[in-house]
PDB file of C-alpha atoms in Angstrom:
ATOM      1  CA  MET A  28      32.001 -16.387  20.825  1.00  0.00           C
ATOM      2  CA  GLY A  29      29.483 -13.586  20.865  1.00  0.00           C
ATOM      3  CA  LYS A  30      25.745 -14.014  21.119  1.00  0.00           C
ATOM      4  CA  ILE A  31      23.429 -11.684  19.173  1.00  0.00           C
ATOM      5  CA  VAL A  32      20.539 -10.657  21.436  1.00  0.00           C
ATOM      6  CA  ILE A  33      17.602  -8.713  20.026  1.00  0.00           C
ATOM      7  CA  SER A  34      16.106  -6.607  22.836  1.00  0.00           C
ATOM      8  CA  GLU A  35      12.905  -4.853  21.814  1.00  0.00           C
ATOM      9  CA  ASN A  36       9.967  -2.958  23.238  1.00  0.00           C
ATOM     10  CA  VAL A  37       6.969  -4.166  21.252  1.00  0.00           C
ATOM     11  CA  SER A  38       3.212  -3.682  21.258  1.00  0.00           C
ATOM     12  CA  LEU A  39       0.947  -6.671  21.796  1.00  0.00           C
ATOM     13  CA  ASP A  40       0.409  -6.866  18.028  1.00  0.00           C
ATOM     14  CA  GLY A  41       4.129  -6.753  17.205  1.00  0.00           C
ATOM     15  CA  VAL A  42       4.647  -3.063  16.399  1.00  0.00           C
ATOM     16  CA  ILE A  43       8.036  -1.514  17.194  1.00  0.00           C
ATOM     17  CA  GLN A  44       7.518   1.795  15.390  1.00  0.00           C
ATOM     18  CA  ASP A  45       7.822   5.085  17.255  1.00  0.00           C
ATOM     19  CA  PRO A  46       7.434   3.940  20.858  1.00  0.00           C
ATOM     20  CA  THR A  47       8.354   7.404  22.192  1.00  0.00           C
ATOM     21  CA  GLY A  48       6.103   9.377  19.830  1.00  0.00           C
ATOM     22  CA  GLU A  49       8.936  11.400  18.279  1.00  0.00           C
ATOM     23  CA  GLN A  50       8.585  10.179  14.680  1.00  0.00           C
ATOM     24  CA  ASP A  51       5.174  11.620  13.760  1.00  0.00           C
ATOM     25  CA  PHE A  52       3.585   8.161  13.574  1.00  0.00           C
ATOM     26  CA  SER A  53      -0.097   8.709  14.392  1.00  0.00           C
ATOM     27  CA  ARG A  54      -0.076   5.782  16.836  1.00  0.00           C
ATOM     28  CA  GLY A  55       3.327   6.503  18.340  1.00  0.00           C
ATOM     29  CA  GLY A  56       4.048   7.242  21.980  1.00  0.00           C
ATOM     30  CA  TRP A  57       2.745   3.931  23.272  1.00  0.00           C
ATOM     31  CA  PHE A  58       5.881   3.322  25.353  1.00  0.00           C
ATOM     32  CA  GLY A  59       4.930   6.061  27.831  1.00  0.00           C
ATOM     33  CA  GLN A  60       1.346   4.938  28.324  1.00  0.00           C
ATOM     34  CA  VAL A  61       2.126   2.609  31.210  1.00  0.00           C
ATOM     35  CA  GLY A  62       2.158   3.428  34.900  1.00  0.00           C
ATOM     36  CA  ASP A  63       5.097   4.444  37.060  1.00  0.00           C
ATOM     37  CA  LYS A  64       5.481   0.957  38.539  1.00  0.00           C
ATOM     38  CA  ASP A  65       5.788  -0.525  35.054  1.00  0.00           C
ATOM     39  CA  ARG A  66       8.310   2.129  33.949  1.00  0.00           C
ATOM     40  CA  GLU A  67      10.429   1.588  37.068  1.00  0.00           C
ATOM     41  CA  ALA A  68      10.359  -2.197  36.653  1.00  0.00           C
ATOM     42  CA  TRP A  69      11.187  -1.826  32.938  1.00  0.00           C
ATOM     43  CA  ALA A  70      14.147   0.421  33.782  1.00  0.00           C
ATOM     44  CA  LYS A  71      15.530  -2.189  36.186  1.00  0.00           C
ATOM     45  CA  VAL A  72      15.324  -4.925  33.539  1.00  0.00           C
ATOM     46  CA  GLU A  73      17.024  -2.675  30.972  1.00  0.00           C
ATOM     47  CA  ARG A  74      19.725  -1.555  33.402  1.00  0.00           C
ATOM     48  CA  ASP A  75      20.481  -5.152  34.405  1.00  0.00           C
ATOM     49  CA  GLU A  76      20.633  -6.164  30.746  1.00  0.00           C
ATOM     50  CA  ALA A  77      23.091  -3.357  29.962  1.00  0.00           C
ATOM     51  CA  LEU A  78      25.288  -4.328  32.898  1.00  0.00           C
ATOM     52  CA  GLY A  79      25.511  -7.883  31.494  1.00  0.00           C
ATOM     53  CA  THR A  80      26.195  -6.824  27.917  1.00  0.00           C
ATOM     54  CA  GLU A  81      29.584  -6.812  26.197  1.00  0.00           C
ATOM     55  CA  ALA A  82      28.704  -4.672  23.152  1.00  0.00           C
ATOM     56  CA  LEU A  83      25.864  -2.924  21.333  1.00  0.00           C
ATOM     57  CA  LEU A  84      24.998  -3.484  17.680  1.00  0.00           C
ATOM     58  CA  LEU A  85      22.850  -0.752  16.154  1.00  0.00           C
ATOM     59  CA  GLY A  86      21.495   0.531  12.892  1.00  0.00           C
ATOM     60  CA  ARG A  87      22.308   4.155  12.042  1.00  0.00           C
ATOM     61  CA  ARG A  88      18.971   5.713  13.065  1.00  0.00           C
ATOM     62  CA  SER A  89      18.891   3.863  16.378  1.00  0.00           C
ATOM     63  CA  TYR A  90      22.497   4.832  17.020  1.00  0.00           C
ATOM     64  CA  GLU A  91      21.705   8.496  16.363  1.00  0.00           C
ATOM     65  CA  PHE A  92      18.638   8.354  18.635  1.00  0.00           C
ATOM     66  CA  LEU A  93      20.593   6.794  21.523  1.00  0.00           C
ATOM     67  CA  ALA A  94      23.735   8.890  20.950  1.00  0.00           C
ATOM     68  CA  ALA A  95      21.646  12.059  21.280  1.00  0.00           C
ATOM     69  CA  ARG A  96      20.384  11.004  24.725  1.00  0.00           C
ATOM     70  CA  TRP A  97      22.795   8.820  26.698  1.00  0.00           C
ATOM     71  CA  PRO A  98      26.140  10.692  26.748  1.00  0.00           C
ATOM     72  CA  SER A  99      24.679  13.468  28.917  1.00  0.00           C
ATOM     73  CA  ARG A 100      23.194  11.061  31.479  1.00  0.00           C
ATOM     74  CA  SER A 101      24.816   9.637  34.577  1.00  0.00           C
ATOM     75  CA  GLY A 102      24.329   6.643  36.844  1.00  0.00           C
ATOM     76  CA  ALA A 103      25.185   2.961  36.508  1.00  0.00           C
ATOM     77  CA  TRP A 104      22.950   2.370  33.479  1.00  0.00           C
ATOM     78  CA  ALA A 105      24.187   5.427  31.562  1.00  0.00           C
ATOM     79  CA  ASP A 106      27.795   4.788  32.540  1.00  0.00           C
ATOM     80  CA  ARG A 107      27.550   1.253  31.183  1.00  0.00           C
ATOM     81  CA  LEU A 108      25.888   2.244  27.893  1.00  0.00           C
ATOM     82  CA  ASN A 109      28.349   5.087  27.407  1.00  0.00           C
ATOM     83  CA  SER A 110      31.373   2.851  28.021  1.00  0.00           C
ATOM     84  CA  LEU A 111      30.270  -0.170  25.977  1.00  0.00           C
ATOM     85  CA  PRO A 112      31.751  -0.814  22.548  1.00  0.00           C
ATOM     86  CA  LYS A 113      29.141   0.201  19.981  1.00  0.00           C
ATOM     87  CA  TYR A 114      29.057  -1.209  16.456  1.00  0.00           C
ATOM     88  CA  ILE A 115      26.937   0.663  13.932  1.00  0.00           C
ATOM     89  CA  VAL A 116      25.756  -0.837  10.656  1.00  0.00           C
ATOM     90  CA  SER A 117      25.690   2.071   8.231  1.00  0.00           C
ATOM     91  CA  SER A 118      26.731   2.983   4.724  1.00  0.00           C
ATOM     92  CA  THR A 119      26.265   6.721   5.336  1.00  0.00           C
ATOM     93  CA  LEU A 120      27.555   7.485   8.848  1.00  0.00           C
ATOM     94  CA  GLU A 121      31.134   8.739   8.696  1.00  0.00           C
ATOM     95  CA  ASP A 122      32.344   9.872  12.091  1.00  0.00           C
ATOM     96  CA  PRO A 123      30.339   8.637  15.090  1.00  0.00           C
ATOM     97  CA  ASP A 124      30.853  10.840  18.132  1.00  0.00           C
ATOM     98  CA  TRP A 125      29.496   8.599  20.907  1.00  0.00           C
ATOM     99  CA  ASN A 126      32.603   7.141  22.544  1.00  0.00           C
ATOM    100  CA  ASN A 127      33.711   3.588  21.693  1.00  0.00           C
ATOM    101  CA  SER A 128      31.731   3.571  18.438  1.00  0.00           C
ATOM    102  CA  THR A 129      32.835   1.698  15.325  1.00  0.00           C
ATOM    103  CA  ILE A 130      31.115   1.679  11.950  1.00  0.00           C
ATOM    104  CA  LEU A 131      30.619  -1.692  10.259  1.00  0.00           C
ATOM    105  CA  LYS A 132      30.672  -1.150   6.507  1.00  0.00           C
ATOM    106  CA  GLY A 133      30.294  -3.665   3.767  1.00  0.00           C
ATOM    107  CA  ASP A 134      28.225  -6.838   3.810  1.00  0.00           C
ATOM    108  CA  VAL A 135      26.142  -6.837   7.006  1.00  0.00           C
ATOM    109  CA  VAL A 136      25.984 -10.621   7.313  1.00  0.00           C
ATOM    110  CA  ASN A 137      29.751 -10.981   6.915  1.00  0.00           C
ATOM    111  CA  GLU A 138      30.558  -8.095   9.287  1.00  0.00           C
ATOM    112  CA  VAL A 139      28.190  -9.330  12.014  1.00  0.00           C
ATOM    113  CA  SER A 140      29.512 -12.887  11.661  1.00  0.00           C
ATOM    114  CA  LYS A 141      33.047 -11.562  12.192  1.00  0.00           C
ATOM    115  CA  LEU A 142      31.854  -9.464  15.144  1.00  0.00           C
ATOM    116  CA  LYS A 143      30.393 -12.584  16.790  1.00  0.00           C
ATOM    117  CA  GLN A 144      33.852 -14.169  16.518  1.00  0.00           C
ATOM    118  CA  ARG A 145      35.605 -11.160  18.104  1.00  0.00           C
ATOM    119  CA  VAL A 146      33.281 -10.405  21.025  1.00  0.00           C
ATOM    120  CA  ASP A 147      32.826 -12.840  23.882  1.00  0.00           C
ATOM    121  CA  GLY A 148      29.380 -12.424  25.454  1.00  0.00           C
ATOM    122  CA  ASP A 149      26.104 -10.700  24.652  1.00  0.00           C
ATOM    123  CA  ILE A 150      25.971  -8.289  21.717  1.00  0.00           C
ATOM    124  CA  VAL A 151      22.663  -6.508  22.229  1.00  0.00           C
ATOM    125  CA  VAL A 152      20.631  -4.945  19.431  1.00  0.00           C
ATOM    126  CA  TYR A 153      18.208  -2.196  20.504  1.00  0.00           C
ATOM    127  CA  ALA A 154      15.511  -0.939  18.126  1.00  0.00           C
ATOM    128  CA  SER A 155      17.161  -1.099  14.654  1.00  0.00           C
ATOM    129  CA  GLY A 156      14.187  -2.694  12.867  1.00  0.00           C
ATOM    130  CA  GLN A 157      15.804  -3.043   9.442  1.00  0.00           C
ATOM    131  CA  LEU A 158      18.946  -4.560  10.965  1.00  0.00           C
ATOM    132  CA  VAL A 159      16.836  -6.949  13.059  1.00  0.00           C
ATOM    133  CA  HIS A 160      15.048  -8.195   9.934  1.00  0.00           C
ATOM    134  CA  THR A 161      18.403  -8.879   8.255  1.00  0.00           C
ATOM    135  CA  LEU A 162      19.830 -10.668  11.283  1.00  0.00           C
ATOM    136  CA  ILE A 163      16.749 -12.879  11.633  1.00  0.00           C
ATOM    137  CA  GLU A 164      16.650 -13.666   7.915  1.00  0.00           C
ATOM    138  CA  HIS A 165      20.278 -14.822   7.985  1.00  0.00           C
ATOM    139  CA  ASP A 166      19.986 -16.839  11.226  1.00  0.00           C
ATOM    140  CA  LEU A 167      22.443 -14.643  13.125  1.00  0.00           C
ATOM    141  CA  VAL A 168      20.182 -14.133  16.161  1.00  0.00           C
ATOM    142  CA  ASN A 169      20.828 -16.227  19.256  1.00  0.00           C
ATOM    143  CA  GLU A 170      18.131 -14.785  21.503  1.00  0.00           C
ATOM    144  CA  LEU A 171      15.072 -12.528  21.407  1.00  0.00           C
ATOM    145  CA  ARG A 172      14.135 -10.538  24.524  1.00  0.00           C
ATOM    146  CA  LEU A 173      10.756  -8.938  24.034  1.00  0.00           C
ATOM    147  CA  MET A 174       9.162  -6.467  26.443  1.00  0.00           C
ATOM    148  CA  ILE A 175       5.494  -6.645  25.485  1.00  0.00           C
ATOM    149  CA  TYR A 176       3.383  -3.525  26.087  1.00  0.00           C
ATOM    150  CA  PRO A 177      -0.354  -4.003  26.687  1.00  0.00           C
ATOM    151  CA  VAL A 178      -1.585  -2.086  23.655  1.00  0.00           C
ATOM    152  CA  VAL A 179      -2.833  -3.125  20.227  1.00  0.00           C
ATOM    153  CA  LEU A 180      -1.889  -0.455  17.684  1.00  0.00           C
ATOM    154  CA  GLY A 181      -3.389  -2.038  14.586  1.00  0.00           C
ATOM    155  CA  ALA A 182      -0.805  -0.476  12.270  1.00  0.00           C
ATOM    156  CA  GLY A 183       2.896   0.306  12.113  1.00  0.00           C
ATOM    157  CA  LYS A 184       6.224  -1.303  11.401  1.00  0.00           C
ATOM    158  CA  ARG A 185       6.432  -4.740  12.941  1.00  0.00           C
ATOM    159  CA  LEU A 186       9.292  -6.543  14.603  1.00  0.00           C
ATOM    160  CA  PHE A 187       9.036  -9.451  12.216  1.00  0.00           C
ATOM    161  CA  GLY A 188       9.024  -8.974   8.475  1.00  0.00           C
ATOM    162  CA  GLU A 189       8.769 -11.584   5.786  1.00  0.00           C
ATOM    163  CA  THR A 190      11.420 -14.289   5.809  1.00  0.00           C
ATOM    164  CA  SER A 191      12.484 -16.791   3.174  1.00  0.00           C
ATOM    165  CA  HIS A 192      11.464 -19.656   5.450  1.00  0.00           C
ATOM    166  CA  LYS A 193       9.901 -20.205   8.863  1.00  0.00           C
ATOM    167  CA  LYS A 194      11.966 -19.447  11.950  1.00  0.00           C
ATOM    168  CA  PRO A 195      10.900 -21.724  14.825  1.00  0.00           C
ATOM    169  CA  MET A 196      11.586 -20.379  18.307  1.00  0.00           C
ATOM    170  CA  ARG A 197      11.632 -21.893  21.780  1.00  0.00           C
ATOM    171  CA  LEU A 198      10.302 -19.957  24.776  1.00  0.00           C
ATOM    172  CA  VAL A 199      13.025 -20.055  27.448  1.00  0.00           C
ATOM    173  CA  ASP A 200      11.711 -17.517  29.958  1.00  0.00           C
ATOM    174  CA  THR A 201       8.627 -15.476  30.722  1.00  0.00           C
ATOM    175  CA  ARG A 202       7.909 -13.055  33.518  1.00  0.00           C
ATOM    176  CA  THR A 203       5.695 -10.165  34.438  1.00  0.00           C
ATOM    177  CA  VAL A 204       7.406  -6.788  34.739  1.00  0.00           C
ATOM    178  CA  GLY A 205       5.588  -4.262  36.897  1.00  0.00           C
ATOM    179  CA  ASP A 206       1.824  -4.627  36.702  1.00  0.00           C
ATOM    180  CA  GLY A 207       1.253  -4.848  32.978  1.00  0.00           C
ATOM    181  CA  LEU A 208       4.359  -5.714  30.964  1.00  0.00           C
ATOM    182  CA  ALA A 209       5.356  -9.202  29.849  1.00  0.00           C
ATOM    183  CA  PHE A 210       9.010 -10.034  29.284  1.00  0.00           C
ATOM    184  CA  LEU A 211       9.481 -12.993  26.958  1.00  0.00           C
ATOM    185  CA  THR A 212      12.757 -14.626  26.007  1.00  0.00           C
ATOM    186  CA  TYR A 213      13.034 -16.874  22.955  1.00  0.00           C
ATOM    187  CA  GLN A 214      15.860 -18.750  21.306  1.00  0.00           C
ATOM    188  CA  PRO A 215      15.859 -19.981  17.710  1.00  0.00           C
ATOM    189  CA  ILE A 216      15.550 -23.724  17.271  1.00  0.00           C
ATOM    190  CA  GLN A 217      18.415 -24.742  15.030  1.00  0.00           C
ATOM    191  CA  ASP A 218      17.895 -27.273  12.255  1.00  0.00           C
ATOM    192  CA  ALA A 219      14.125 -27.377  12.728  1.00  0.00           C
TER     193      ALA A 219
END
């Protein structure tokens, strides 16, 4: 059975919006404001995660962002991302051109539940804020991996939106990445 893993870069105050500064958000670009050691350590964590992943699950905008960048890259990390099965939740995307991409149409909760039955291993969700909110709301997430950046933005779209009820989590791992990043891993507590 598959395991849905949310893997996010997030500011200290929970913002996930425009980390690269390409979306005209006035406080965007925070991802690149760390030193070389932090970027190199981050890249190793991300590469290792990709190598241990069985599939990607993405919203349309995140898919388009990644599909515009990764196919032209090479190396173990790029090779893995390019070869992985990619499932895109979208009602508007018709013909994805990044190899091994499949569109999930219809009810998101039903489609993701079926995907968890088909894939054995980690199904990683990058970015995809709206999709993440839906997955959390419907208790489809098995693990949260949060790379915390040492910046308070004070505004922007947050990782966690409103939910119909509380979602207790258990911290299962914490480590420092580079000099200034914190990598936190949480799992939902079932029946809490």
